[in-house]
PDB file of C-alpha atoms in Angstrom:
ATOM      1  CA  MET A   1    -115.410 196.882 131.203  1.00 83.00           C
ATOM      2  CA  LEU A   2    -112.159 198.765 132.164  1.00 78.00           C
ATOM      3  CA  ASN A   3    -110.115 196.009 130.399  1.00 91.00           C
ATOM      4  CA  ASP A   4    -111.853 196.838 127.170  1.00 96.00           C
ATOM      5  CA  LYS A   5    -110.156 199.179 124.607  1.00 97.00           C
ATOM      6  CA  ARG A   6    -111.152 202.831 124.500  1.00 97.00           C
ATOM      7  CA  ILE A   7    -113.320 202.557 121.541  1.00 97.00           C
ATOM      8  CA  ARG A   8    -116.019 199.786 121.745  1.00 97.00           C
ATOM      9  CA  ILE A   9    -117.742 198.809 118.505  1.00 96.00           C
ATOM     10  CA  ILE A  10    -120.793 196.884 119.180  1.00 95.00           C
ATOM     11  CA  THR A  11    -122.543 194.864 116.350  1.00 93.00           C
ATOM     12  CA  GLY A  12    -124.915 192.022 116.079  1.00 91.00           C
ATOM     13  CA  HIS A  13    -127.786 190.722 114.037  1.00 87.00           C
ATOM     14  CA  TYR A  14    -131.162 192.291 114.025  1.00 83.00           C
ATOM     15  CA  GLY A  15    -132.896 191.307 117.306  1.00 83.00           C
ATOM     16  CA  SER A  16    -129.705 190.453 119.118  1.00 91.00           C
ATOM     17  CA  GLY A  17    -130.211 193.326 121.603  1.00 91.00           C
ATOM     18  CA  LYS A  18    -126.993 195.229 120.600  1.00 92.00           C
ATOM     19  CA  THR A  19    -128.604 198.617 121.040  1.00 91.00           C
ATOM     20  CA  GLU A  20    -129.907 197.731 124.495  1.00 94.00           C
ATOM     21  CA  PHE A  21    -126.330 196.504 125.417  1.00 96.00           C
ATOM     22  CA  SER A  22    -124.703 199.644 123.923  1.00 95.00           C
ATOM     23  CA  LEU A  23    -126.930 201.909 125.950  1.00 95.00           C
ATOM     24  CA  ASN A  24    -126.326 200.094 129.102  1.00 96.00           C
ATOM     25  CA  TYR A  25    -122.601 199.927 128.422  1.00 97.00           C
ATOM     26  CA  ALA A  26    -122.389 203.643 127.846  1.00 97.00           C
ATOM     27  CA  ILE A  27    -124.366 204.446 130.961  1.00 97.00           C
ATOM     28  CA  LYS A  28    -122.174 202.189 133.122  1.00 97.00           C
ATOM     29  CA  LEU A  29    -119.102 203.988 131.741  1.00 97.00           C
ATOM     30  CA  SER A  30    -120.634 207.325 132.602  1.00 97.00           C
ATOM     31  CA  GLU A  31    -121.245 205.931 136.166  1.00 96.00           C
ATOM     32  CA  LEU A  32    -117.553 205.317 136.471  1.00 96.00           C
ATOM     33  CA  ASN A  33    -117.037 209.101 135.760  1.00 96.00           C
ATOM     34  CA  LYS A  34    -115.755 208.436 132.265  1.00 97.00           C
ATOM     35  CA  LYS A  35    -116.124 211.039 129.444  1.00 97.00           C
ATOM     36  CA  VAL A  36    -118.438 208.997 127.182  1.00 98.00           C
ATOM     37  CA  ALA A  37    -119.773 209.347 123.612  1.00 97.00           C
ATOM     38  CA  LEU A  38    -122.277 207.112 122.085  1.00 96.00           C
ATOM     39  CA  CYS A  39    -122.214 206.945 118.303  1.00 93.00           C
ATOM     40  CA  ASP A  40    -125.416 205.664 116.679  1.00 89.00           C
ATOM     41  CA  LEU A  41    -124.170 204.264 113.255  1.00 85.00           C
ATOM     42  CA  ASP A  42    -127.199 202.057 112.714  1.00 71.00           C
ATOM     43  CA  VAL A  43    -128.445 203.255 109.294  1.00 60.00           C
ATOM     44  CA  VAL A  44    -130.316 199.907 108.559  1.00 56.00           C
ATOM     45  CA  ASN A  45    -132.853 199.510 111.283  1.00 53.00           C
ATOM     46  CA  LEU A  46    -135.547 202.249 111.745  1.00 52.00           C
ATOM     47  CA  TYR A  47    -136.651 201.050 115.154  1.00 47.00           C
ATOM     48  CA  PHE A  48    -135.071 200.710 118.637  1.00 49.00           C
ATOM     49  CA  ARG A  49    -132.191 202.896 117.795  1.00 58.00           C
ATOM     50  CA  SER A  50    -129.993 204.433 120.534  1.00 67.00           C
ATOM     51  CA  ARG A  51    -130.536 207.875 119.298  1.00 66.00           C
ATOM     52  CA  GLU A  52    -134.170 207.530 120.519  1.00 79.00           C
ATOM     53  CA  LYS A  53    -132.858 207.913 124.170  1.00 83.00           C
ATOM     54  CA  GLU A  54    -130.863 211.006 123.474  1.00 87.00           C
ATOM     55  CA  ASP A  55    -132.508 212.998 126.245  1.00 88.00           C
ATOM     56  CA  LEU A  56    -131.834 210.238 128.854  1.00 91.00           C
ATOM     57  CA  LEU A  57    -128.232 209.859 127.735  1.00 93.00           C
ATOM     58  CA  LYS A  58    -127.542 213.626 127.803  1.00 93.00           C
ATOM     59  CA  GLU A  59    -128.895 213.720 131.351  1.00 94.00           C
ATOM     60  CA  LYS A  60    -126.167 211.352 132.279  1.00 95.00           C
ATOM     61  CA  GLY A  61    -123.550 213.408 130.543  1.00 96.00           C
ATOM     62  CA  ILE A  62    -123.167 211.261 127.523  1.00 96.00           C
ATOM     63  CA  ARG A  63    -122.470 212.791 124.174  1.00 96.00           C
ATOM     64  CA  VAL A  64    -124.705 211.344 121.496  1.00 94.00           C
ATOM     65  CA  ILE A  65    -123.733 211.381 118.002  1.00 92.00           C
ATOM     66  CA  ALA A  66    -126.216 210.110 115.226  1.00 82.00           C
ATOM     67  CA  SER A  67    -127.590 210.979 111.929  1.00 58.00           C
ATOM     68  CA  SER A  68    -126.799 214.443 110.624  1.00 48.00           C
ATOM     69  CA  MET A  69    -130.558 214.595 109.636  1.00 46.00           C
ATOM     70  CA  ARG A  70    -132.403 215.388 112.856  1.00 49.00           C
ATOM     71  CA  GLY A  71    -135.671 213.534 113.769  1.00 49.00           C
ATOM     72  CA  ASN A  72    -136.123 209.940 114.818  1.00 46.00           C
ATOM     73  CA  ALA A  73    -138.471 209.128 112.015  1.00 46.00           C
ATOM     74  CA  VAL A  74    -136.072 210.308 109.192  1.00 44.00           C
ATOM     75  CA  ASP A  75    -134.884 207.351 107.219  1.00 42.00           C
ATOM     76  CA  ILE A  76    -131.777 208.892 105.633  1.00 42.00           C
ATOM     77  CA  PRO A  77    -128.458 207.169 106.041  1.00 47.00           C
ATOM     78  CA  ALA A  78    -126.474 210.352 106.744  1.00 50.00           C
ATOM     79  CA  ILE A  79    -123.792 210.014 109.508  1.00 58.00           C
ATOM     80  CA  SER A  80    -122.618 213.113 111.254  1.00 63.00           C
ATOM     81  CA  SER A  81    -118.987 214.086 110.676  1.00 76.00           C
ATOM     82  CA  GLU A  82    -118.841 214.325 114.541  1.00 90.00           C
ATOM     83  CA  VAL A  83    -118.159 210.724 114.716  1.00 90.00           C
ATOM     84  CA  LEU A  84    -114.422 211.351 114.187  1.00 93.00           C
ATOM     85  CA  ALA A  85    -114.341 213.524 117.296  1.00 94.00           C
ATOM     86  CA  PRO A  86    -114.363 210.644 119.913  1.00 95.00           C
ATOM     87  CA  ILE A  87    -112.056 208.563 117.795  1.00 94.00           C
ATOM     88  CA  GLU A  88    -109.324 211.216 117.491  1.00 94.00           C
ATOM     89  CA  ASP A  89    -109.951 212.673 120.947  1.00 96.00           C
ATOM     90  CA  LYS A  90    -108.490 210.164 123.424  1.00 95.00           C
ATOM     91  CA  SER A  91    -110.066 211.731 126.329  1.00 97.00           C
ATOM     92  CA  TYR A  92    -113.343 210.018 125.268  1.00 97.00           C
ATOM     93  CA  ASP A  93    -114.441 206.451 126.001  1.00 97.00           C
ATOM     94  CA  ALA A  94    -116.606 205.745 122.990  1.00 97.00           C
ATOM     95  CA  VAL A  95    -119.315 203.148 122.260  1.00 96.00           C
ATOM     96  CA  PHE A  96    -120.356 202.662 118.629  1.00 94.00           C
ATOM     97  CA  ASP A  97    -123.780 201.050 118.058  1.00 92.00           C
ATOM     98  CA  VAL A  98    -123.401 199.577 114.516  1.00 89.00           C
ATOM     99  CA  GLY A  99    -126.041 198.476 112.145  1.00 75.00           C
ATOM    100  CA  GLY A 100    -127.014 194.755 112.591  1.00 66.00           C
ATOM    101  CA  ASP A 101    -125.840 193.220 109.420  1.00 70.00           C
ATOM    102  CA  PRO A 102    -122.846 193.419 106.920  1.00 68.00           C
ATOM    103  CA  ALA A 103    -124.572 196.247 105.012  1.00 70.00           C
ATOM    104  CA  GLY A 104    -124.721 198.232 108.304  1.00 71.00           C
ATOM    105  CA  ALA A 105    -121.182 197.342 109.161  1.00 75.00           C
ATOM    106  CA  ARG A 106    -120.107 198.877 105.850  1.00 79.00           C
ATOM    107  CA  THR A 107    -120.643 202.232 107.496  1.00 78.00           C
ATOM    108  CA  LEU A 108    -117.578 201.493 109.553  1.00 81.00           C
ATOM    109  CA  GLY A 109    -115.401 201.070 106.475  1.00 79.00           C
ATOM    110  CA  ARG A 110    -115.022 204.833 106.035  1.00 82.00           C
ATOM    111  CA  TYR A 111    -113.407 205.066 109.439  1.00 87.00           C
ATOM    112  CA  ASN A 112    -111.061 202.214 108.925  1.00 86.00           C
ATOM    113  CA  PRO A 113    -108.012 204.528 108.497  1.00 88.00           C
ATOM    114  CA  TYR A 114    -108.694 206.252 111.778  1.00 91.00           C
ATOM    115  CA  LEU A 115    -109.224 202.998 113.757  1.00 92.00           C
ATOM    116  CA  LYS A 116    -106.028 201.384 115.090  1.00 89.00           C
ATOM    117  CA  GLU A 117    -106.037 197.877 116.425  1.00 88.00           C
ATOM    118  CA  ASP A 118    -104.639 198.909 119.725  1.00 92.00           C
ATOM    119  CA  ASP A 119    -107.405 201.448 120.252  1.00 94.00           C
ATOM    120  CA  TYR A 120    -110.617 199.478 119.522  1.00 96.00           C
ATOM    121  CA  ASP A 121    -112.607 196.442 120.391  1.00 97.00           C
ATOM    122  CA  MET A 122    -115.333 195.039 118.089  1.00 96.00           C
ATOM    123  CA  LEU A 123    -117.724 192.986 120.078  1.00 97.00           C
ATOM    124  CA  ILE A 124    -120.366 190.668 118.518  1.00 96.00           C
ATOM    125  CA  VAL A 125    -123.681 190.481 120.348  1.00 97.00           C
ATOM    126  CA  VAL A 126    -125.129 186.906 120.046  1.00 97.00           C
ATOM    127  CA  ASN A 127    -128.735 185.917 120.749  1.00 96.00           C
ATOM    128  CA  ALA A 128    -129.102 182.036 120.438  1.00 96.00           C
ATOM    129  CA  ASN A 129    -132.781 182.476 120.156  1.00 94.00           C
ATOM    130  CA  ARG A 130    -132.472 184.235 116.806  1.00 92.00           C
ATOM    131  CA  PRO A 131    -132.554 181.920 113.818  1.00 90.00           C
ATOM    132  CA  GLU A 132    -129.791 183.709 112.142  1.00 91.00           C
ATOM    133  CA  THR A 133    -127.345 183.066 115.026  1.00 94.00           C
ATOM    134  CA  MET A 134    -128.515 179.880 116.648  1.00 95.00           C
ATOM    135  CA  THR A 135    -125.679 177.645 115.573  1.00 97.00           C
ATOM    136  CA  LYS A 136    -121.854 177.839 115.958  1.00 98.00           C
ATOM    137  CA  ASP A 137    -121.513 177.891 112.126  1.00 98.00           C
ATOM    138  CA  LYS A 138    -123.990 180.589 111.564  1.00 97.00           C
ATOM    139  CA  VAL A 139    -122.363 182.799 114.164  1.00 97.00           C
ATOM    140  CA  ILE A 140    -119.003 182.151 112.673  1.00 97.00           C
ATOM    141  CA  GLU A 141    -120.223 182.984 109.149  1.00 95.00           C
ATOM    142  CA  TYR A 142    -121.738 186.176 110.491  1.00 94.00           C
ATOM    143  CA  ILE A 143    -118.399 187.067 112.084  1.00 95.00           C
ATOM    144  CA  VAL A 144    -116.521 186.593 108.772  1.00 94.00           C
ATOM    145  CA  ARG A 145    -119.124 188.725 106.827  1.00 92.00           C
ATOM    146  CA  ILE A 146    -118.858 191.477 109.371  1.00 92.00           C
ATOM    147  CA  GLU A 147    -115.076 191.488 109.197  1.00 92.00           C
ATOM    148  CA  ASP A 148    -114.956 191.413 105.486  1.00 91.00           C
ATOM    149  CA  THR A 149    -117.381 194.197 105.080  1.00 89.00           C
ATOM    150  CA  SER A 150    -116.118 196.587 107.870  1.00 89.00           C
ATOM    151  CA  ARG A 151    -112.382 195.667 107.226  1.00 90.00           C
ATOM    152  CA  LEU A 152    -111.970 195.367 111.071  1.00 92.00           C
ATOM    153  CA  LYS A 153    -111.298 192.548 113.318  1.00 94.00           C
ATOM    154  CA  VAL A 154    -113.905 191.098 115.870  1.00 96.00           C
ATOM    155  CA  THR A 155    -112.108 190.909 119.093  1.00 97.00           C
ATOM    156  CA  GLY A 156    -114.747 189.409 121.445  1.00 98.00           C
ATOM    157  CA  LEU A 157    -118.097 187.739 122.021  1.00 98.00           C
ATOM    158  CA  ILE A 158    -121.135 188.829 123.978  1.00 98.00           C
ATOM    159  CA  ASN A 159    -123.871 186.401 125.114  1.00 98.00           C
ATOM    160  CA  ASN A 160    -127.100 188.271 125.010  1.00 97.00           C
ATOM    161  CA  THR A 161    -129.565 185.363 124.588  1.00 96.00           C
ATOM    162  CA  HIS A 162    -132.867 186.692 125.702  1.00 93.00           C
ATOM    163  CA  MET A 163    -136.696 186.591 125.455  1.00 91.00           C
ATOM    164  CA  LEU A 164    -137.127 190.436 126.378  1.00 86.00           C
ATOM    165  CA  LYS A 165    -138.873 190.789 129.762  1.00 88.00           C
ATOM    166  CA  GLN A 166    -139.491 186.992 129.846  1.00 92.00           C
ATOM    167  CA  THR A 167    -135.868 186.105 129.827  1.00 94.00           C
ATOM    168  CA  GLN A 168    -134.888 183.251 132.307  1.00 96.00           C
ATOM    169  CA  VAL A 169    -131.682 181.833 133.520  1.00 97.00           C
ATOM    170  CA  ASN A 170    -132.056 178.953 131.010  1.00 97.00           C
ATOM    171  CA  ASP A 171    -132.066 181.340 128.160  1.00 96.00           C
ATOM    172  CA  VAL A 172    -128.764 182.888 129.316  1.00 97.00           C
ATOM    173  CA  LEU A 173    -127.114 179.469 129.778  1.00 98.00           C
ATOM    174  CA  LYS A 174    -128.399 178.353 126.450  1.00 97.00           C
ATOM    175  CA  GLY A 175    -126.578 181.226 124.871  1.00 97.00           C
ATOM    176  CA  TYR A 176    -123.526 180.703 126.949  1.00 98.00           C
ATOM    177  CA  GLU A 177    -123.217 177.151 125.561  1.00 98.00           C
ATOM    178  CA  LEU A 178    -123.320 178.552 121.979  1.00 98.00           C
ATOM    179  CA  VAL A 179    -120.924 181.351 122.356  1.00 98.00           C
ATOM    180  CA  ASN A 180    -118.543 178.902 124.343  1.00 98.00           C
ATOM    181  CA  GLU A 181    -118.615 176.679 121.155  1.00 98.00           C
ATOM    182  CA  VAL A 182    -117.765 179.762 118.966  1.00 98.00           C
ATOM    183  CA  SER A 183    -115.044 180.922 121.366  1.00 98.00           C
ATOM    184  CA  LEU A 184    -113.442 177.353 121.229  1.00 98.00           C
ATOM    185  CA  ALA A 185    -113.646 177.342 117.521  1.00 98.00           C
ATOM    186  CA  THR A 186    -112.341 180.968 116.856  1.00 98.00           C
ATOM    187  CA  GLY A 187    -110.158 181.766 119.770  1.00 98.00           C
ATOM    188  CA  LEU A 188    -112.299 184.790 120.563  1.00 98.00           C
ATOM    189  CA  ASP A 189    -112.940 185.457 124.191  1.00 98.00           C
ATOM    190  CA  ILE A 190    -116.380 185.594 125.810  1.00 98.00           C
ATOM    191  CA  LYS A 191    -116.543 189.173 127.229  1.00 98.00           C
ATOM    192  CA  TYR A 192    -119.929 189.374 128.650  1.00 98.00           C
ATOM    193  CA  ASN A 193    -122.906 187.318 129.619  1.00 98.00           C
ATOM    194  CA  VAL A 194    -125.912 189.785 129.549  1.00 97.00           C
ATOM    195  CA  CYS A 195    -128.921 189.264 131.842  1.00 97.00           C
ATOM    196  CA  LEU A 196    -131.777 191.225 133.445  1.00 96.00           C
ATOM    197  CA  GLU A 197    -130.851 192.668 136.796  1.00 95.00           C
ATOM    198  CA  ALA A 198    -133.077 190.368 138.613  1.00 95.00           C
ATOM    199  CA  LEU A 199    -131.090 187.331 137.183  1.00 96.00           C
ATOM    200  CA  LYS A 200    -127.707 188.409 138.162  1.00 96.00           C
ATOM    201  CA  THR A 201    -127.424 186.439 141.427  1.00 96.00           C
ATOM    202  CA  LYS A 202    -129.096 183.318 139.901  1.00 97.00           C
ATOM    203  CA  LEU A 203    -126.346 182.624 137.240  1.00 97.00           C
ATOM    204  CA  PRO A 204    -123.382 180.243 137.922  1.00 96.00           C
ATOM    205  CA  THR A 205    -120.293 182.024 139.052  1.00 94.00           C
ATOM    206  CA  ASN A 206    -117.922 179.885 136.880  1.00 96.00           C
ATOM    207  CA  LEU A 207    -119.074 181.334 133.527  1.00 97.00           C
ATOM    208  CA  LYS A 208    -116.407 182.558 131.231  1.00 97.00           C
ATOM    209  CA  GLY A 209    -116.826 186.371 130.776  1.00 97.00           C
ATOM    210  CA  GLU A 210    -118.178 189.056 133.128  1.00 97.00           C
ATOM    211  CA  ILE A 211    -121.923 188.966 134.066  1.00 97.00           C
ATOM    212  CA  PHE A 212    -123.465 192.095 132.741  1.00 97.00           C
ATOM    213  CA  PRO A 213    -126.820 193.051 134.255  1.00 97.00           C
ATOM    214  CA  ILE A 214    -128.961 195.386 132.282  1.00 96.00           C
ATOM    215  CA  LYS A 215    -132.012 197.526 132.430  1.00 94.00           C
ATOM    216  CA  LEU A 216    -134.359 197.557 129.406  1.00 92.00           C
ATOM    217  CA  TYR A 217    -134.159 201.124 128.549  1.00 90.00           C
ATOM    218  CA  MET A 218    -135.418 200.577 124.882  1.00 81.00           C
ATOM    219  CA  ARG A 219    -138.661 198.668 126.071  1.00 60.00           C
ATOM    220  CA  GLU A 220    -141.391 200.976 127.087  1.00 54.00           C
ATOM    221  CA  GLU A 221    -143.466 199.769 130.328  1.00 49.00           C
ATOM    222  CA  TRP A 222    -146.317 198.753 128.142  1.00 37.00           C
ATOM    223  CA  MET A 223    -144.203 196.603 125.877  1.00 44.00           C
ATOM    224  CA  ILE A 224    -143.979 192.842 126.416  1.00 46.00           C
TER     225      ILE A 224
END
């Protein structure tokens, strides 16, 4: 994590788990005593948005920047002008949770003049169990569309192949095989292999990328 650039832009197709990853990433940064801002730029998906956990994040000292229209159920694509604060203030480590398709990534376009290549990483979250990103060619096509729309460069891959609470080691390894194919074809590094905390010690130790155990903050206890 400490090798990533100061601004981490997290994007991925709907159902990839990008918001869950973004939350866990921000929390891990805060546990390293970093000054953290989590910017929720997802104006596409109404559900499972990082802003829904604002109280939890604030308790951990994380600044949450989301829609300028308050209220979780308000479907208005209004992004707060506060987003520029963690971009321009280099004392922040920032995590941007971006909408999960090219339309959502378009939101990033307005900040293109402020985002310098030496100051950000844009990481693509891949779930090989999703039809839209289950082959190498589909993932590469998705990457190209995100780059064209956002006018920013993807810099790394995140394997987050999961079945929610039912995720097994084989799911993670299936995703690893896919992102490794994409990595070899594009030259992009595999940055993280995401897994439930209970699976961390069960994964092979020779995988490319860092093993990144997470908690399911976005899944309530009663959810499958």
